[in-house]
C-alpha cells in the first residue's frame, strides 16, 4: 500500500472520529416550535438544553429575534453568569429571565406582546467545552383579542334572542290553552242546550 493511500485512509478515519466526537459533545437545544399568544398578554418562551459536559461557569445563552419581514436579527436577551436585558430596541424593559441553569432551563418571559412581535425567536446555548450545537427556534404568533365591548354586545345579543324565544314559546302555549278552554266551554254550552231542548220536548203533553 502506498504512503499516500495510508495517509488518506488515516485522515478519513480521524475525520469520522472528530465528527462523532463533535456530535457527542454538541449542545442540543429544545424549544416549542410555535407559540400563539393574545395581544397585550405575557408569554413564556421555553428553551431547554442538554450537554455532555457539566454546567460550567462560562455557560452562555443568546436569544435573538427575526421579524416576519425577514429583516435583520435583533438581540433579545443574553445570559453569562447572570441575565442581561437589552439596553435598547423593541424588547427593552419587556424581557425577563425565567430559567434555571441547574435544571438546564434557559427560558425567558416576554411582556406586553404586540403584533410587531410576530416572528422567530432563536435560543442558542454554549457550555464549555461544548461550544457547538443546535439552535432552537420558536415562531411566535400574536393574535388580536376580543374586546370587552364586543363580548358584552355578543352576550346581550344572545341573551336577548334567548329571552325573546322563551317569550314566544310561552305566548304560543298560553294561546293554545285559551283556545282549548274556549272550545271546551262552547262544547259544554252546546251539550247543555241540547239537553234542555230534550227535556222541554219530554215535558210537553201529548193531545188525544
PDB file of C-alpha atoms in Angstrom:
ATOM      1  CA  UNK A   1       0.000   0.000   0.000  1.00  0.00           C
ATOM      2  CA  UNK A   2       1.391   3.409  -0.945  1.00  0.00           C
ATOM      3  CA  UNK A   3       2.082   6.021   1.742  1.00  0.00           C
ATOM      4  CA  UNK A   4      -0.455   8.370   0.089  1.00  0.00           C
ATOM      5  CA  UNK A   5      -3.299   5.883   0.417  1.00  0.00           C
ATOM      6  CA  UNK A   6      -2.335   5.154   4.017  1.00  0.00           C
ATOM      7  CA  UNK A   7      -2.398   8.891   4.792  1.00  0.00           C
ATOM      8  CA  UNK A   8      -5.780   9.398   3.121  1.00  0.00           C
ATOM      9  CA  UNK A   9      -7.277   6.445   4.997  1.00  0.00           C
ATOM     10  CA  UNK A  10      -5.942   7.772   8.298  1.00  0.00           C
ATOM     11  CA  UNK A  11      -7.335  11.243   7.516  1.00  0.00           C
ATOM     12  CA  UNK A  12     -10.785   9.829   6.753  1.00  0.00           C
ATOM     13  CA  UNK A  13     -10.830   7.788   9.962  1.00  0.00           C
ATOM     14  CA  UNK A  14      -9.685  10.786  12.005  1.00  0.00           C
ATOM     15  CA  UNK A  15     -12.347  12.980  10.375  1.00  0.00           C
ATOM     16  CA  UNK A  16     -15.082  10.482  11.175  1.00  0.00           C
ATOM     17  CA  UNK A  17     -13.878  10.238  14.771  1.00  0.00           C
ATOM     18  CA  UNK A  18     -13.781  14.010  15.144  1.00  0.00           C
ATOM     19  CA  UNK A  19     -17.277  14.318  13.691  1.00  0.00           C
ATOM     20  CA  UNK A  20     -18.583  11.655  16.087  1.00  0.00           C
ATOM     21  CA  UNK A  21     -16.851  13.430  18.963  1.00  0.00           C
ATOM     22  CA  UNK A  22     -18.347  16.786  17.888  1.00  0.00           C
ATOM     23  CA  UNK A  23     -21.844  15.308  17.706  1.00  0.00           C
ATOM     24  CA  UNK A  24     -21.428  13.684  21.112  1.00  0.00           C
ATOM     25  CA  UNK A  25     -20.133  16.908  22.669  1.00  0.00           C
ATOM     26  CA  UNK A  26     -22.544  19.293  20.961  1.00  0.00           C
ATOM     27  CA  UNK A  27     -25.218  21.100  22.949  1.00  0.00           C
ATOM     28  CA  UNK A  28     -28.746  20.134  21.994  1.00  0.00           C
ATOM     29  CA  UNK A  29     -31.375  22.859  22.362  1.00  0.00           C
ATOM     30  CA  UNK A  30     -35.089  22.106  22.661  1.00  0.00           C
ATOM     31  CA  UNK A  31     -37.906  24.622  22.149  1.00  0.00           C
ATOM     32  CA  UNK A  32     -41.590  24.770  21.338  1.00  0.00           C
ATOM     33  CA  UNK A  33     -41.700  25.139  17.572  1.00  0.00           C
ATOM     34  CA  UNK A  34     -44.673  27.525  17.545  1.00  0.00           C
ATOM     35  CA  UNK A  35     -46.439  29.599  20.187  1.00  0.00           C
ATOM     36  CA  UNK A  36     -49.711  31.517  19.823  1.00  0.00           C
ATOM     37  CA  UNK A  37     -50.426  34.331  22.287  1.00  0.00           C
ATOM     38  CA  UNK A  38     -53.039  37.062  22.660  1.00  0.00           C
ATOM     39  CA  UNK A  39     -52.155  40.682  22.009  1.00  0.00           C
ATOM     40  CA  UNK A  40     -51.362  42.542  25.236  1.00  0.00           C
ATOM     41  CA  UNK A  41     -50.594  39.427  27.306  1.00  0.00           C
ATOM     42  CA  UNK A  42     -47.311  37.961  28.544  1.00  0.00           C
ATOM     43  CA  UNK A  43     -45.764  34.790  27.130  1.00  0.00           C
ATOM     44  CA  UNK A  44     -43.063  32.457  28.388  1.00  0.00           C
ATOM     45  CA  UNK A  45     -40.747  31.246  25.632  1.00  0.00           C
ATOM     46  CA  UNK A  46     -39.472  27.891  26.817  1.00  0.00           C
ATOM     47  CA  UNK A  47     -35.972  26.730  25.926  1.00  0.00           C
ATOM     48  CA  UNK A  48     -34.077  23.819  27.494  1.00  0.00           C
ATOM     49  CA  UNK A  49     -30.755  22.218  26.632  1.00  0.00           C
ATOM     50  CA  UNK A  50     -28.775  19.046  27.119  1.00  0.00           C
ATOM     51  CA  UNK A  51     -24.995  18.836  27.205  1.00  0.00           C
ATOM     52  CA  UNK A  52     -22.418  16.082  27.563  1.00  0.00           C
ATOM     53  CA  UNK A  53     -20.471  18.328  29.953  1.00  0.00           C
ATOM     54  CA  UNK A  54     -21.473  19.628  33.397  1.00  0.00           C
ATOM     55  CA  UNK A  55     -22.825  23.146  33.539  1.00  0.00           C
ATOM     56  CA  UNK A  56     -19.803  25.430  33.525  1.00  0.00           C
ATOM     57  CA  UNK A  57     -19.297  28.955  34.786  1.00  0.00           C
ATOM     58  CA  UNK A  58     -18.772  30.001  31.186  1.00  0.00           C
ATOM     59  CA  UNK A  59     -22.210  28.849  30.038  1.00  0.00           C
ATOM     60  CA  UNK A  60     -23.848  31.496  27.887  1.00  0.00           C
ATOM     61  CA  UNK A  61     -27.313  31.909  26.430  1.00  0.00           C
ATOM     62  CA  UNK A  62     -28.236  34.123  23.489  1.00  0.00           C
ATOM     63  CA  UNK A  63     -31.798  34.952  22.490  1.00  0.00           C
ATOM     64  CA  UNK A  64     -32.349  36.757  19.183  1.00  0.00           C
ATOM     65  CA  UNK A  65     -35.359  37.753  17.123  1.00  0.00           C
ATOM     66  CA  UNK A  66     -36.097  37.976  13.421  1.00  0.00           C
ATOM     67  CA  UNK A  67     -39.328  39.756  12.387  1.00  0.00           C
ATOM     68  CA  UNK A  68     -41.713  38.259   9.870  1.00  0.00           C
ATOM     69  CA  UNK A  69     -40.421  40.614   7.181  1.00  0.00           C
ATOM     70  CA  UNK A  70     -37.072  38.744   7.445  1.00  0.00           C
ATOM     71  CA  UNK A  71     -35.175  41.909   8.299  1.00  0.00           C
ATOM     72  CA  UNK A  72     -32.003  41.853  10.378  1.00  0.00           C
ATOM     73  CA  UNK A  73     -31.855  39.839  13.598  1.00  0.00           C
ATOM     74  CA  UNK A  74     -32.311  41.795  16.822  1.00  0.00           C
ATOM     75  CA  UNK A  75     -30.810  40.921  20.227  1.00  0.00           C
ATOM     76  CA  UNK A  76     -33.423  39.952  22.799  1.00  0.00           C
ATOM     77  CA  UNK A  77     -31.595  38.618  25.848  1.00  0.00           C
ATOM     78  CA  UNK A  78     -28.167  37.439  26.958  1.00  0.00           C
ATOM     79  CA  UNK A  79     -27.021  35.329  29.895  1.00  0.00           C
ATOM     80  CA  UNK A  80     -23.467  34.857  31.168  1.00  0.00           C
ATOM     81  CA  UNK A  81     -23.258  34.097  34.898  1.00  0.00           C
ATOM     82  CA  UNK A  82     -26.209  36.487  35.226  1.00  0.00           C
ATOM     83  CA  UNK A  83     -29.006  37.743  32.954  1.00  0.00           C
ATOM     84  CA  UNK A  84     -28.508  40.839  30.809  1.00  0.00           C
ATOM     85  CA  UNK A  85     -31.509  42.656  29.371  1.00  0.00           C
ATOM     86  CA  UNK A  86     -31.213  44.524  26.063  1.00  0.00           C
ATOM     87  CA  UNK A  87     -30.283  48.190  26.606  1.00  0.00           C
ATOM     88  CA  UNK A  88     -32.322  49.294  23.598  1.00  0.00           C
ATOM     89  CA  UNK A  89     -34.636  48.036  20.883  1.00  0.00           C
ATOM     90  CA  UNK A  90     -38.206  46.774  20.808  1.00  0.00           C
ATOM     91  CA  UNK A  91     -37.648  44.390  23.726  1.00  0.00           C
ATOM     92  CA  UNK A  92     -36.112  46.921  26.109  1.00  0.00           C
ATOM     93  CA  UNK A  93     -37.768  46.511  29.560  1.00  0.00           C
ATOM     94  CA  UNK A  94     -40.066  43.841  28.098  1.00  0.00           C
ATOM     95  CA  UNK A  95     -37.987  40.668  28.577  1.00  0.00           C
ATOM     96  CA  UNK A  96     -37.048  38.979  31.849  1.00  0.00           C
ATOM     97  CA  UNK A  97     -35.151  35.828  32.748  1.00  0.00           C
ATOM     98  CA  UNK A  98     -37.418  32.884  33.596  1.00  0.00           C
ATOM     99  CA  UNK A  99     -34.975  29.993  33.515  1.00  0.00           C
ATOM    100  CA  UNK A 100     -32.971  27.808  35.878  1.00  0.00           C
ATOM    101  CA  UNK A 101     -29.449  26.903  34.746  1.00  0.00           C
ATOM    102  CA  UNK A 102     -29.146  23.983  37.167  1.00  0.00           C
ATOM    103  CA  UNK A 103     -32.233  22.453  35.573  1.00  0.00           C
ATOM    104  CA  UNK A 104     -30.932  23.199  32.056  1.00  0.00           C
ATOM    105  CA  UNK A 105     -33.770  25.684  31.575  1.00  0.00           C
ATOM    106  CA  UNK A 106     -32.915  28.949  29.793  1.00  0.00           C
ATOM    107  CA  UNK A 107     -36.432  30.258  29.153  1.00  0.00           C
ATOM    108  CA  UNK A 108     -37.424  33.922  29.049  1.00  0.00           C
ATOM    109  CA  UNK A 109     -40.644  35.860  29.586  1.00  0.00           C
ATOM    110  CA  UNK A 110     -41.818  38.429  27.055  1.00  0.00           C
ATOM    111  CA  UNK A 111     -44.197  41.050  28.453  1.00  0.00           C
ATOM    112  CA  UNK A 112     -46.998  43.039  26.816  1.00  0.00           C
ATOM    113  CA  UNK A 113     -46.964  41.307  23.455  1.00  0.00           C
ATOM    114  CA  UNK A 114     -47.655  43.325  20.328  1.00  0.00           C
ATOM    115  CA  UNK A 115     -48.447  42.392  16.713  1.00  0.00           C
ATOM    116  CA  UNK A 116     -44.976  43.633  15.795  1.00  0.00           C
ATOM    117  CA  UNK A 117     -43.577  40.764  17.898  1.00  0.00           C
ATOM    118  CA  UNK A 118     -44.661  38.281  15.245  1.00  0.00           C
ATOM    119  CA  UNK A 119     -41.584  36.450  14.079  1.00  0.00           C
ATOM    120  CA  UNK A 120     -38.998  33.841  15.012  1.00  0.00           C
ATOM    121  CA  UNK A 121     -37.040  33.785  18.281  1.00  0.00           C
ATOM    122  CA  UNK A 122     -33.797  31.804  18.411  1.00  0.00           C
ATOM    123  CA  UNK A 123     -32.196  30.313  21.507  1.00  0.00           C
ATOM    124  CA  UNK A 124     -28.513  29.360  21.447  1.00  0.00           C
ATOM    125  CA  UNK A 125     -26.554  27.803  24.319  1.00  0.00           C
ATOM    126  CA  UNK A 126     -22.808  27.261  24.682  1.00  0.00           C
ATOM    127  CA  UNK A 127     -21.438  25.239  27.602  1.00  0.00           C
ATOM    128  CA  UNK A 128     -17.655  24.983  27.515  1.00  0.00           C
ATOM    129  CA  UNK A 129     -16.187  22.791  26.135  1.00  0.00           C
ATOM    130  CA  UNK A 130     -19.477  22.166  24.258  1.00  0.00           C
ATOM    131  CA  UNK A 131     -19.370  25.316  22.165  1.00  0.00           C
ATOM    132  CA  UNK A 132     -21.207  23.950  19.132  1.00  0.00           C
ATOM    133  CA  UNK A 133     -24.686  22.578  18.721  1.00  0.00           C
ATOM    134  CA  UNK A 134     -28.186  23.185  17.520  1.00  0.00           C
ATOM    135  CA  UNK A 135     -30.033  26.487  17.678  1.00  0.00           C
ATOM    136  CA  UNK A 136     -33.610  26.326  18.926  1.00  0.00           C
ATOM    137  CA  UNK A 137     -36.319  28.285  17.155  1.00  0.00           C
ATOM    138  CA  UNK A 138     -39.695  29.491  18.414  1.00  0.00           C
ATOM    139  CA  UNK A 139     -42.170  31.036  15.991  1.00  0.00           C
ATOM    140  CA  UNK A 140     -44.380  33.482  17.876  1.00  0.00           C
ATOM    141  CA  UNK A 141     -47.778  34.435  16.503  1.00  0.00           C
ATOM    142  CA  UNK A 142     -49.637  37.261  18.266  1.00  0.00           C
ATOM    143  CA  UNK A 143     -53.398  37.294  17.673  1.00  0.00           C
ATOM    144  CA  UNK A 144     -55.878  40.060  18.390  1.00  0.00           C
ATOM    145  CA  UNK A 145     -58.027  39.620  21.476  1.00  0.00           C
ATOM    146  CA  UNK A 146     -61.779  40.228  21.572  1.00  0.00           C
ATOM    147  CA  UNK A 147     -62.532  43.476  23.400  1.00  0.00           C
ATOM    148  CA  UNK A 148     -64.882  43.587  26.387  1.00  0.00           C
ATOM    149  CA  UNK A 149     -67.413  45.681  24.475  1.00  0.00           C
ATOM    150  CA  UNK A 150     -67.622  43.033  21.744  1.00  0.00           C
ATOM    151  CA  UNK A 151     -68.007  40.257  24.298  1.00  0.00           C
ATOM    152  CA  UNK A 152     -70.630  42.288  26.165  1.00  0.00           C
ATOM    153  CA  UNK A 153     -72.544  43.016  22.949  1.00  0.00           C
ATOM    154  CA  UNK A 154     -72.428  39.345  21.969  1.00  0.00           C
ATOM    155  CA  UNK A 155     -73.664  38.255  25.405  1.00  0.00           C
ATOM    156  CA  UNK A 156     -76.504  40.796  25.307  1.00  0.00           C
ATOM    157  CA  UNK A 157     -77.495  39.711  21.794  1.00  0.00           C
ATOM    158  CA  UNK A 158     -77.528  36.030  22.745  1.00  0.00           C
ATOM    159  CA  UNK A 159     -79.409  36.769  25.964  1.00  0.00           C
ATOM    160  CA  UNK A 160     -81.984  38.914  24.170  1.00  0.00           C
ATOM    161  CA  UNK A 161     -82.534  36.308  21.465  1.00  0.00           C
ATOM    162  CA  UNK A 162     -82.916  33.567  24.065  1.00  0.00           C
ATOM    163  CA  UNK A 163     -85.331  35.692  26.122  1.00  0.00           C
ATOM    164  CA  UNK A 164     -87.391  36.545  23.046  1.00  0.00           C
ATOM    165  CA  UNK A 165     -87.567  32.885  22.069  1.00  0.00           C
ATOM    166  CA  UNK A 166     -88.775  31.935  25.548  1.00  0.00           C
ATOM    167  CA  UNK A 167     -91.448  34.654  25.455  1.00  0.00           C
ATOM    168  CA  UNK A 168     -92.662  33.471  22.053  1.00  0.00           C
ATOM    169  CA  UNK A 169     -92.890  29.849  23.228  1.00  0.00           C
ATOM    170  CA  UNK A 170     -94.774  30.839  26.412  1.00  0.00           C
ATOM    171  CA  UNK A 171     -97.159  33.034  24.398  1.00  0.00           C
ATOM    172  CA  UNK A 172     -97.923  30.199  21.962  1.00  0.00           C
ATOM    173  CA  UNK A 173     -98.575  27.777  24.822  1.00  0.00           C
ATOM    174  CA  UNK A 174    -100.904  30.251  26.611  1.00  0.00           C
ATOM    175  CA  UNK A 175    -102.832  30.977  23.396  1.00  0.00           C
ATOM    176  CA  UNK A 176    -103.308  27.274  22.751  1.00  0.00           C
ATOM    177  CA  UNK A 177    -104.550  26.730  26.285  1.00  0.00           C
ATOM    178  CA  UNK A 178    -107.012  29.628  25.980  1.00  0.00           C
ATOM    179  CA  UNK A 179    -108.302  28.300  22.649  1.00  0.00           C
ATOM    180  CA  UNK A 180    -108.703  24.821  24.104  1.00  0.00           C
ATOM    181  CA  UNK A 181    -110.613  26.142  27.107  1.00  0.00           C
ATOM    182  CA  UNK A 182    -112.854  28.304  24.903  1.00  0.00           C
ATOM    183  CA  UNK A 183    -113.578  25.308  22.663  1.00  0.00           C
ATOM    184  CA  UNK A 184    -114.376  23.159  25.687  1.00  0.00           C
ATOM    185  CA  UNK A 185    -116.731  25.829  27.052  1.00  0.00           C
ATOM    186  CA  UNK A 186    -118.549  26.077  23.717  1.00  0.00           C
ATOM    187  CA  UNK A 187    -118.875  22.312  23.594  1.00  0.00           C
ATOM    188  CA  UNK A 188    -120.241  22.200  27.123  1.00  0.00           C
ATOM    189  CA  UNK A 189    -122.690  25.011  26.346  1.00  0.00           C
ATOM    190  CA  UNK A 190    -123.919  23.238  23.223  1.00  0.00           C
ATOM    191  CA  UNK A 191    -124.367  19.985  25.120  1.00  0.00           C
ATOM    192  CA  UNK A 192    -126.250  21.783  27.893  1.00  0.00           C
ATOM    193  CA  UNK A 193    -128.509  23.489  25.353  1.00  0.00           C
ATOM    194  CA  UNK A 194    -129.231  20.194  23.654  1.00  0.00           C
ATOM    195  CA  UNK A 195    -130.064  18.624  26.999  1.00  0.00           C
ATOM    196  CA  UNK A 196    -132.501  21.432  27.834  1.00  0.00           C
ATOM    197  CA  UNK A 197    -134.233  21.130  24.478  1.00  0.00           C
ATOM    198  CA  UNK A 198    -134.672  17.423  25.029  1.00  0.00           C
ATOM    199  CA  UNK A 199    -136.175  17.957  28.477  1.00  0.00           C
ATOM    200  CA  UNK A 200    -138.654  20.510  27.122  1.00  0.00           C
ATOM    201  CA  UNK A 201    -139.838  18.105  24.445  1.00  0.00           C
ATOM    202  CA  UNK A 202    -140.437  15.412  27.021  1.00  0.00           C
ATOM    203  CA  UNK A 203    -142.430  17.777  29.262  1.00  0.00           C
ATOM    204  CA  UNK A 204    -144.964  18.764  26.508  1.00  0.00           C
ATOM    205  CA  UNK A 205    -148.224  16.631  26.988  1.00  0.00           C
ATOM    206  CA  UNK A 206    -149.481  14.664  24.033  1.00  0.00           C
ATOM    207  CA  UNK A 207    -153.025  15.606  22.693  1.00  0.00           C
ATOM    208  CA  UNK A 208    -155.696  12.882  22.375  1.00  0.00           C
TER     209      UNK A 208
END
